[in-house]
Tab-separated table of N, CA and C in Angstrom:
chain	number	residue	atom	x	y	z
C	1	MET	N	0.853	-1.176	0.000
C	1	MET	CA	0.000	0.000	0.000
C	1	MET	C	0.900	1.242	0.000
C	2	ASN	N	0.668	2.144	-0.934
C	2	ASN	CA	1.482	3.348	-1.009
C	2	ASN	C	0.774	4.526	-0.339
C	3	ILE	N	1.491	5.630	-0.197
C	3	ILE	CA	0.963	6.798	0.506
C	3	ILE	C	-0.250	7.391	-0.210
C	4	LYS	N	-0.249	7.348	-1.547
C	4	LYS	CA	-1.388	7.886	-2.303
C	4	LYS	C	-2.662	7.113	-1.989
C	5	SER	N	-2.560	5.793	-1.874
C	5	SER	CA	-3.756	5.010	-1.578
C	5	SER	C	-4.218	5.220	-0.134
C	6	ILE	N	-3.301	5.509	0.762
C	6	ILE	CA	-3.686	5.798	2.144
C	6	ILE	C	-4.402	7.139	2.222
C	7	LEU	N	-3.854	8.154	1.552
C	7	LEU	CA	-4.438	9.493	1.617
C	7	LEU	C	-5.675	9.655	0.749
C	8	PHE	N	-5.661	9.083	-0.453
C	8	PHE	CA	-6.732	9.349	-1.403
C	8	PHE	C	-7.480	8.108	-1.861
C	9	GLY	N	-7.081	6.940	-1.394
C	9	GLY	CA	-7.727	5.705	-1.831
C	9	GLY	C	-9.187	5.680	-1.441
C	10	THR	N	-10.007	5.213	-2.342
C	10	THR	CA	-11.435	5.183	-2.073
C	10	THR	C	-12.058	4.034	-2.842
C	11	SER	N	-13.204	3.619	-2.393
C	11	SER	CA	-13.948	2.647	-3.183
C	11	SER	C	-14.581	3.406	-4.341
C	12	LEU	N	-14.901	2.731	-5.387
C	12	LEU	CA	-15.562	3.383	-6.510
C	12	LEU	C	-17.063	3.132	-6.467
C	13	ASP	N	-17.565	2.967	-5.258
C	13	ASP	CA	-18.993	2.787	-5.034
C	13	ASP	C	-19.727	4.042	-5.481
C	14	SER	N	-20.704	3.885	-6.336
C	14	SER	CA	-21.426	5.052	-6.849
C	14	SER	C	-22.777	5.229	-6.173
C	15	ASN	N	-22.945	4.658	-5.004
C	15	ASN	CA	-24.190	4.787	-4.269
C	15	ASN	C	-24.380	6.238	-3.827
C	16	PRO	N	-25.475	6.886	-4.213
C	16	PRO	CA	-25.673	8.280	-3.812
C	16	PRO	C	-25.826	8.454	-2.299
C	17	GLY	N	-26.206	7.391	-1.603
C	17	GLY	CA	-26.315	7.471	-0.152
C	17	GLY	C	-24.983	7.780	0.507
C	18	THR	N	-23.894	7.301	-0.088
C	18	THR	CA	-22.558	7.572	0.435
C	18	THR	C	-22.257	9.066	0.374
C	19	VAL	N	-22.603	9.690	-0.734
C	19	VAL	CA	-22.372	11.134	-0.898
C	19	VAL	C	-23.233	11.916	0.085
C	20	ILE	N	-24.492	11.541	0.187
C	20	ILE	CA	-25.405	12.252	1.094
C	20	ILE	C	-24.906	12.163	2.527
C	21	LEU	N	-24.517	10.971	2.960
C	21	LEU	CA	-24.021	10.794	4.325
C	21	LEU	C	-22.742	11.587	4.557
C	22	ARG	N	-21.811	11.516	3.608
C	22	ARG	CA	-20.525	12.216	3.752
C	22	ARG	C	-20.730	13.722	3.849
C	23	VAL	N	-21.559	14.274	2.975
C	23	VAL	CA	-21.799	15.726	2.964
C	23	VAL	C	-22.548	16.162	4.226
C	24	LEU	N	-23.560	15.406	4.604
C	24	LEU	CA	-24.340	15.769	5.786
C	24	LEU	C	-23.496	15.720	7.058
C	25	ILE	N	-22.745	14.644	7.248
C	25	ILE	CA	-21.917	14.517	8.447
C	25	ILE	C	-20.832	15.598	8.468
C	26	GLY	N	-20.201	15.831	7.320
C	26	GLY	CA	-19.178	16.873	7.255
C	26	GLY	C	-19.733	18.244	7.591
C	27	ALA	N	-20.869	18.590	6.997
C	27	ALA	CA	-21.470	19.909	7.243
C	27	ALA	C	-21.942	20.041	8.691
C	28	ALA	N	-22.560	19.005	9.210
C	28	ALA	CA	-23.070	19.067	10.580
C	28	ALA	C	-21.939	19.189	11.592
C	29	LEU	N	-20.873	18.436	11.404
C	29	LEU	CA	-19.765	18.493	12.361
C	29	LEU	C	-19.033	19.829	12.294
C	30	MET	N	-19.026	20.447	11.125
C	30	MET	CA	-18.402	21.777	11.017
C	30	MET	C	-19.089	22.781	11.935
C	31	THR	N	-20.389	22.616	12.164
C	31	THR	CA	-21.102	23.558	13.039
C	31	THR	C	-20.632	23.446	14.486
C	32	HIS	N	-19.992	22.355	14.833
C	32	HIS	CA	-19.409	22.195	16.169
C	32	HIS	C	-17.938	22.612	16.180
C	33	GLY	N	-17.236	22.324	15.099
C	33	GLY	CA	-15.795	22.562	15.061
C	33	GLY	C	-15.401	24.003	14.818
C	34	PHE	N	-16.051	24.668	13.860
C	34	PHE	CA	-15.645	26.042	13.529
C	34	PHE	C	-15.807	27.008	14.705
C	35	PRO	N	-16.912	26.953	15.471
C	35	PRO	CA	-16.990	27.847	16.631
C	35	PRO	C	-15.887	27.599	17.666
C	36	LYS	N	-15.473	26.345	17.822
C	36	LYS	CA	-14.375	26.054	18.741
C	36	LYS	C	-13.065	26.597	18.196
C	37	MET	N	-12.831	26.380	16.919
C	37	MET	CA	-11.552	26.748	16.303
C	37	MET	C	-11.411	28.257	16.151
C	38	PHE	N	-12.502	28.925	15.814
C	38	PHE	CA	-12.445	30.349	15.498
C	38	PHE	C	-13.278	31.173	16.465
C	39	GLY	N	-12.940	31.116	17.719
C	39	GLY	CA	-13.614	31.971	18.668
C	39	GLY	C	-13.853	31.367	20.028
C	40	GLY	N	-13.864	30.066	20.131
C	40	GLY	CA	-14.157	29.459	21.416
C	40	GLY	C	-13.083	28.528	21.913
C	41	LEU	N	-11.876	28.647	21.356
C	41	LEU	CA	-10.826	27.690	21.716
C	41	LEU	C	-10.409	27.829	23.179
C	42	SER	N	-10.384	29.039	23.709
C	42	SER	CA	-9.965	29.186	25.109
C	42	SER	C	-10.981	28.550	26.052
C	43	GLY	N	-12.264	28.755	25.783
C	43	GLY	CA	-13.297	28.127	26.602
C	43	GLY	C	-13.287	26.617	26.466
C	44	PHE	N	-13.065	26.147	25.249
C	44	PHE	CA	-12.992	24.706	25.016
C	44	PHE	C	-11.761	24.115	25.696
C	45	THR	N	-10.659	24.849	25.665
C	45	THR	CA	-9.433	24.403	26.333
C	45	THR	C	-9.664	24.262	27.836
C	46	GLU	N	-10.388	25.207	28.419
C	46	GLU	CA	-10.709	25.119	29.846
C	46	GLU	C	-11.552	23.870	30.141
C	47	PHE	N	-12.508	23.585	29.252
C	47	PHE	CA	-13.324	22.387	29.426
C	47	PHE	C	-12.463	21.132	29.346
C	48	VAL	N	-11.574	21.067	28.366
C	48	VAL	CA	-10.691	19.912	28.209
C	48	VAL	C	-9.795	19.770	29.438
C	49	ALA	N	-9.281	20.884	29.948
C	49	ALA	CA	-8.442	20.853	31.152
C	49	ALA	C	-9.229	20.335	32.353
C	50	SER	N	-10.514	20.692	32.436
C	50	SER	CA	-11.336	20.246	33.564
C	50	SER	C	-11.547	18.735	33.568
C	51	LEU	N	-11.337	18.109	32.420
C	51	LEU	CA	-11.458	16.648	32.328
C	51	LEU	C	-10.199	15.931	32.788
C	52	GLY	N	-9.130	16.707	33.028
C	52	GLY	CA	-7.868	16.109	33.443
C	52	GLY	C	-7.062	15.555	32.289
C	53	VAL	N	-7.366	15.999	31.081
C	53	VAL	CA	-6.645	15.538	29.894
C	53	VAL	C	-5.237	16.136	29.921
C	54	PRO	N	-4.209	15.342	29.680
C	54	PRO	CA	-2.861	15.910	29.628
C	54	PRO	C	-2.718	16.851	28.430
C	55	ALA	N	-1.888	17.872	28.581
C	55	ALA	CA	-1.647	18.874	27.534
C	55	ALA	C	-2.959	19.401	26.965
C	56	PRO	N	-3.803	20.002	27.805
C	56	PRO	CA	-5.140	20.395	27.353
C	56	PRO	C	-5.143	21.397	26.197
C	57	GLN	N	-4.143	22.277	26.129
C	57	GLN	CA	-4.105	23.233	25.015
C	57	GLN	C	-3.882	22.522	23.688
C	58	VAL	N	-2.979	21.571	23.685
C	58	VAL	CA	-2.697	20.807	22.465
C	58	VAL	C	-3.887	19.937	22.096
C	59	MET	N	-4.426	19.234	23.082
C	59	MET	CA	-5.536	18.320	22.810
C	59	MET	C	-6.802	19.070	22.376
C	60	ALA	N	-7.059	20.223	22.972
C	60	ALA	CA	-8.217	21.027	22.562
C	60	ALA	C	-8.045	21.510	21.125
C	61	PHE	N	-6.838	21.952	20.789
C	61	PHE	CA	-6.581	22.383	19.415
C	61	PHE	C	-6.772	21.232	18.436
C	62	LEU	N	-6.235	20.049	18.768
C	62	LEU	CA	-6.363	18.891	17.871
C	62	LEU	C	-7.823	18.483	17.696
C	63	ALA	N	-8.590	18.517	18.766
C	63	ALA	CA	-10.010	18.169	18.668
C	63	ALA	C	-10.754	19.194	17.816
C	64	ALA	N	-10.498	20.474	18.058
C	64	ALA	CA	-11.154	21.520	17.261
C	64	ALA	C	-10.726	21.438	15.798
C	65	PHE	N	-9.459	21.117	15.559
C	65	PHE	CA	-8.955	20.956	14.195
C	65	PHE	C	-9.673	19.794	13.497
C	66	ALA	N	-9.789	18.671	14.186
C	66	ALA	CA	-10.467	17.502	13.609
C	66	ALA	C	-11.926	17.806	13.313
C	67	GLU	N	-12.579	18.502	14.242
C	67	GLU	CA	-13.998	18.806	14.059
C	67	GLU	C	-14.231	19.856	12.980
C	68	SER	N	-13.293	20.750	12.761
C	68	SER	CA	-13.505	21.791	11.751
C	68	SER	C	-12.903	21.406	10.408
C	69	PHE	N	-11.595	21.252	10.343
C	69	PHE	CA	-10.949	20.967	9.061
C	69	PHE	C	-11.132	19.508	8.636
C	70	GLY	N	-11.174	18.597	9.602
C	70	GLY	CA	-11.457	17.205	9.259
C	70	GLY	C	-12.848	17.061	8.660
C	71	SER	N	-13.805	17.785	9.237
C	71	SER	CA	-15.165	17.721	8.697
C	71	SER	C	-15.257	18.373	7.322
C	72	LEU	N	-14.492	19.430	7.094
C	72	LEU	CA	-14.463	20.059	5.770
C	72	LEU	C	-13.891	19.092	4.731
C	73	LEU	N	-12.798	18.420	5.090
C	73	LEU	CA	-12.221	17.427	4.181
C	73	LEU	C	-13.199	16.286	3.923
C	74	LEU	N	-13.899	15.852	4.947
C	74	LEU	CA	-14.896	14.802	4.778
C	74	LEU	C	-15.999	15.274	3.830
C	75	LEU	N	-16.478	16.467	4.045
C	75	LEU	CA	-17.553	17.018	3.222
C	75	LEU	C	-17.191	17.016	1.739
C	76	ILE	N	-15.985	17.451	1.402
C	76	ILE	CA	-15.597	17.529	-0.012
C	76	ILE	C	-14.985	16.225	-0.525
C	77	GLY	N	-14.760	15.286	0.371
C	77	GLY	CA	-14.226	13.991	-0.042
C	77	GLY	C	-12.757	14.040	-0.420
C	78	LEU	N	-11.984	14.808	0.321
C	78	LEU	CA	-10.548	14.927	0.077
C	78	LEU	C	-9.795	14.415	1.302
C	79	MET	N	-8.863	13.497	1.072
C	79	MET	CA	-8.131	12.868	2.174
C	79	MET	C	-9.130	12.342	3.211
C	80	THR	N	-10.135	11.677	2.706
C	80	THR	CA	-11.263	11.239	3.523
C	80	THR	C	-10.856	10.290	4.633
C	81	ARG	N	-10.021	9.317	4.318
C	81	ARG	CA	-9.644	8.351	5.354
C	81	ARG	C	-8.846	8.995	6.489
C	82	PRO	N	-7.827	9.813	6.221
C	82	PRO	CA	-7.154	10.478	7.340
C	82	PRO	C	-8.087	11.411	8.126
C	83	ALA	N	-8.945	12.131	7.419
C	83	ALA	CA	-9.895	13.020	8.098
C	83	ALA	C	-10.845	12.210	8.973
C	84	ALA	N	-11.336	11.107	8.440
C	84	ALA	CA	-12.251	10.254	9.202
C	84	ALA	C	-11.557	9.662	10.423
C	85	PHE	N	-10.281	9.333	10.289
C	85	PHE	CA	-9.517	8.823	11.426
C	85	PHE	C	-9.462	9.867	12.547
C	86	LEU	N	-9.147	11.116	12.190
C	86	LEU	CA	-9.088	12.187	13.191
C	86	LEU	C	-10.445	12.402	13.850
C	87	ILE	N	-11.493	12.388	13.053
C	87	ILE	CA	-12.841	12.584	13.586
C	87	ILE	C	-13.216	11.424	14.502
C	88	ALA	N	-12.956	10.194	14.068
C	88	ALA	CA	-13.300	9.026	14.889
C	88	ALA	C	-12.568	9.056	16.225
C	89	CYS	N	-11.291	9.396	16.206
C	89	CYS	CA	-10.524	9.485	17.463
C	89	CYS	C	-11.108	10.550	18.374
C	90	THR	N	-11.406	11.700	17.820
C	90	THR	CA	-11.966	12.805	18.608
C	90	THR	C	-13.314	12.426	19.203
C	91	MET	N	-14.152	11.788	18.411
C	91	MET	CA	-15.484	11.420	18.899
C	91	MET	C	-15.426	10.294	19.927
C	92	ALA	N	-14.476	9.385	19.789
C	92	ALA	CA	-14.316	8.327	20.791
C	92	ALA	C	-13.909	8.932	22.131
C	93	VAL	N	-12.980	9.891	22.077
C	93	VAL	CA	-12.566	10.573	23.313
C	93	VAL	C	-13.735	11.361	23.897
C	94	ALA	N	-14.512	12.011	23.042
C	94	ALA	CA	-15.667	12.773	23.535
C	94	ALA	C	-16.688	11.844	24.197
C	95	ALA	N	-17.001	10.729	23.552
C	95	ALA	CA	-18.008	9.808	24.091
C	95	ALA	C	-17.537	9.133	25.366
C	96	ILE	N	-16.298	8.651	25.350
C	96	ILE	CA	-15.795	7.865	26.482
C	96	ILE	C	-15.146	8.754	27.537
C	97	GLY	N	-14.308	9.686	27.087
C	97	GLY	CA	-13.574	10.526	28.033
C	97	GLY	C	-14.414	11.634	28.630
C	98	ALA	N	-15.046	12.424	27.774
C	98	ALA	CA	-15.808	13.574	28.273
C	98	ALA	C	-17.158	13.164	28.837
C	99	HIS	N	-17.790	12.156	28.241
C	99	HIS	CA	-19.146	11.786	28.656
C	99	HIS	C	-19.257	10.348	29.130
C	100	GLY	N	-18.127	9.729	29.453
C	100	GLY	CA	-18.133	8.331	29.869
C	100	GLY	C	-18.965	8.055	31.102
C	101	ALA	N	-19.007	8.988	32.020
C	101	ALA	CA	-19.771	8.788	33.256
C	101	ALA	C	-21.236	9.173	33.085
C	102	ASP	N	-21.550	9.825	31.973
C	102	ASP	CA	-22.923	10.244	31.713
C	102	ASP	C	-23.711	9.101	31.089
C	103	GLY	N	-24.996	9.275	31.038
C	103	GLY	CA	-25.839	8.290	30.366
C	103	GLY	C	-25.688	8.394	28.854
C	104	PHE	N	-26.321	7.456	28.157
C	104	PHE	CA	-26.197	7.413	26.705
C	104	PHE	C	-26.699	8.694	26.044
C	105	ALA	N	-27.695	9.326	26.623
C	105	ALA	CA	-28.242	10.543	26.018
C	105	ALA	C	-27.172	11.629	25.865
C	106	LYS	N	-26.227	11.703	26.784
C	106	LYS	CA	-25.130	12.680	26.698
C	106	LYS	C	-24.038	12.216	25.740
C	107	GLN	N	-23.897	10.907	25.572
C	107	GLN	CA	-22.873	10.344	24.682
C	107	GLN	C	-23.354	10.245	23.235
C	108	GLU	N	-24.642	10.260	23.056
C	108	GLU	CA	-25.253	9.932	21.770
C	108	GLU	C	-24.688	10.719	20.592
C	109	LEU	N	-24.552	12.024	20.711
C	109	LEU	CA	-24.082	12.836	19.588
C	109	LEU	C	-22.676	12.429	19.163
C	110	ALA	N	-21.807	12.198	20.120
C	110	ALA	CA	-20.447	11.772	19.786
C	110	ALA	C	-20.462	10.432	19.051
C	111	TRP	N	-21.301	9.509	19.506
C	111	TRP	CA	-21.389	8.210	18.822
C	111	TRP	C	-21.986	8.356	17.422
C	112	LEU	N	-22.915	9.299	17.280
C	112	LEU	CA	-23.533	9.511	15.966
C	112	LEU	C	-22.562	10.143	14.959
C	113	TYR	N	-21.502	10.762	15.437
C	113	TYR	CA	-20.436	11.213	14.540
C	113	TYR	C	-19.345	10.144	14.410
C	114	PHE	N	-19.114	9.395	15.465
C	114	PHE	CA	-18.082	8.358	15.441
C	114	PHE	C	-18.375	7.280	14.394
C	115	VAL	N	-19.598	6.781	14.374
C	115	VAL	CA	-19.937	5.657	13.502
C	115	VAL	C	-19.769	6.001	12.020
C	116	PRO	N	-20.298	7.130	11.526
C	116	PRO	CA	-20.033	7.459	10.112
C	116	PRO	C	-18.551	7.710	9.838
C	117	ALA	N	-17.843	8.299	10.800
C	117	ALA	CA	-16.400	8.506	10.602
C	117	ALA	C	-15.699	7.164	10.448
C	118	LEU	N	-16.072	6.192	11.269
C	118	LEU	CA	-15.508	4.848	11.148
C	118	LEU	C	-15.864	4.237	9.789
C	119	PHE	N	-17.088	4.441	9.351
C	119	PHE	CA	-17.529	3.962	8.039
C	119	PHE	C	-16.629	4.518	6.929
C	120	PHE	N	-16.404	5.837	6.927
C	120	PHE	CA	-15.588	6.442	5.870
C	120	PHE	C	-14.107	6.109	6.024
C	121	LEU	N	-13.662	5.869	7.230
C	121	LEU	CA	-12.291	5.404	7.439
C	121	LEU	C	-12.092	4.052	6.755
C	122	LEU	N	-13.050	3.170	6.883
C	122	LEU	CA	-12.946	1.832	6.308
C	122	LEU	C	-13.264	1.796	4.811
C	123	LYS	N	-14.204	2.597	4.370
C	123	LYS	CA	-14.699	2.520	3.004
C	123	LYS	C	-14.072	3.540	2.062
C	124	GLY	N	-13.756	4.713	2.548
C	124	GLY	CA	-13.323	5.793	1.672
C	124	GLY	C	-14.517	6.632	1.267
C	125	ALA	N	-14.274	7.622	0.439
C	125	ALA	CA	-15.283	8.620	0.120
C	125	ALA	C	-16.290	8.184	-0.935
C	126	GLY	N	-15.950	7.218	-1.758
C	126	GLY	CA	-16.845	6.805	-2.828
C	126	GLY	C	-16.481	7.451	-4.154
C	127	LYS	N	-17.250	7.110	-5.161
C	127	LYS	CA	-16.955	7.523	-6.536
C	127	LYS	C	-17.039	9.032	-6.742
C	128	TRP	N	-17.997	9.675	-6.073
C	128	TRP	CA	-18.202	11.109	-6.270
C	128	TRP	C	-17.489	11.896	-5.172
C	129	SER	N	-16.184	11.980	-5.319
C	129	SER	CA	-15.361	12.682	-4.335
C	129	SER	C	-14.076	13.154	-5.007
C	130	LEU	N	-13.396	14.060	-4.340
C	130	LEU	CA	-12.088	14.491	-4.843
C	130	LEU	C	-11.067	13.367	-4.725
C	131	ASP	N	-11.208	12.524	-3.708
C	131	ASP	CA	-10.305	11.374	-3.576
C	131	ASP	C	-10.371	10.479	-4.808
C	132	ALA	N	-11.592	10.207	-5.281
C	132	ALA	CA	-11.761	9.350	-6.448
C	132	ALA	C	-11.145	10.005	-7.689
C	133	LEU	N	-11.332	11.310	-7.801
C	133	LEU	CA	-10.758	12.037	-8.938
C	133	LEU	C	-9.229	11.963	-8.909
C	134	ILE	N	-8.646	12.158	-7.744
C	134	ILE	CA	-7.174	12.106	-7.605
C	134	ILE	C	-6.659	10.688	-7.799
C	135	SER	N	-7.350	9.696	-7.248
C	135	SER	CA	-6.848	8.323	-7.338
C	135	SER	C	-6.910	7.782	-8.766
C	136	ARG	N	-7.756	8.340	-9.613
C	136	ARG	CA	-7.846	7.916	-11.008
C	136	ARG	C	-6.665	8.419	-11.827
C	137	LYS	N	-6.022	9.482	-11.371
C	137	LYS	CA	-4.930	10.082	-12.146
C	137	LYS	C	-3.605	9.448	-11.836
C-alpha cells in the first residue's frame, strides 16, 4: 500500500447514499468545530483541562482541528480516510472521556459522529469525491 492510496484511496462505489451521508456529516460536524476553532478555543481548552486531559491546550486544538478541518475534508471527499480517522478518534474521546460517566443521552451525539467517521475510514469517500478524482490520475 502506497501513501497515495492511504491518503486518497477510495472505493468506486457510486451509491448516492454515500455522498449524502458524507456531505451531511461533514457539514453538521463543522457547526461544532468552527466555533471552537475560530472563537471558542480558550473556553474549550478550559473544558478539556477540567477533564484532566494531559496537555489540554494541544488536545483542545487537535479536537477543534479535527472537528472543523477534518469535517471540511470529509464534506468535499478529500483525504477522507485520514480526516475520518481524526474525527473518529476525537469522537471516541468525547463519548468515552468527556461523557463516559454520563448516560447514553449525553454520549449519543459523539457516537452519531463516530460511527459514520468509522464507516468512511474503512470505506473511503466513494466515486463522487475528490479522492476518487485524484486516485484515477
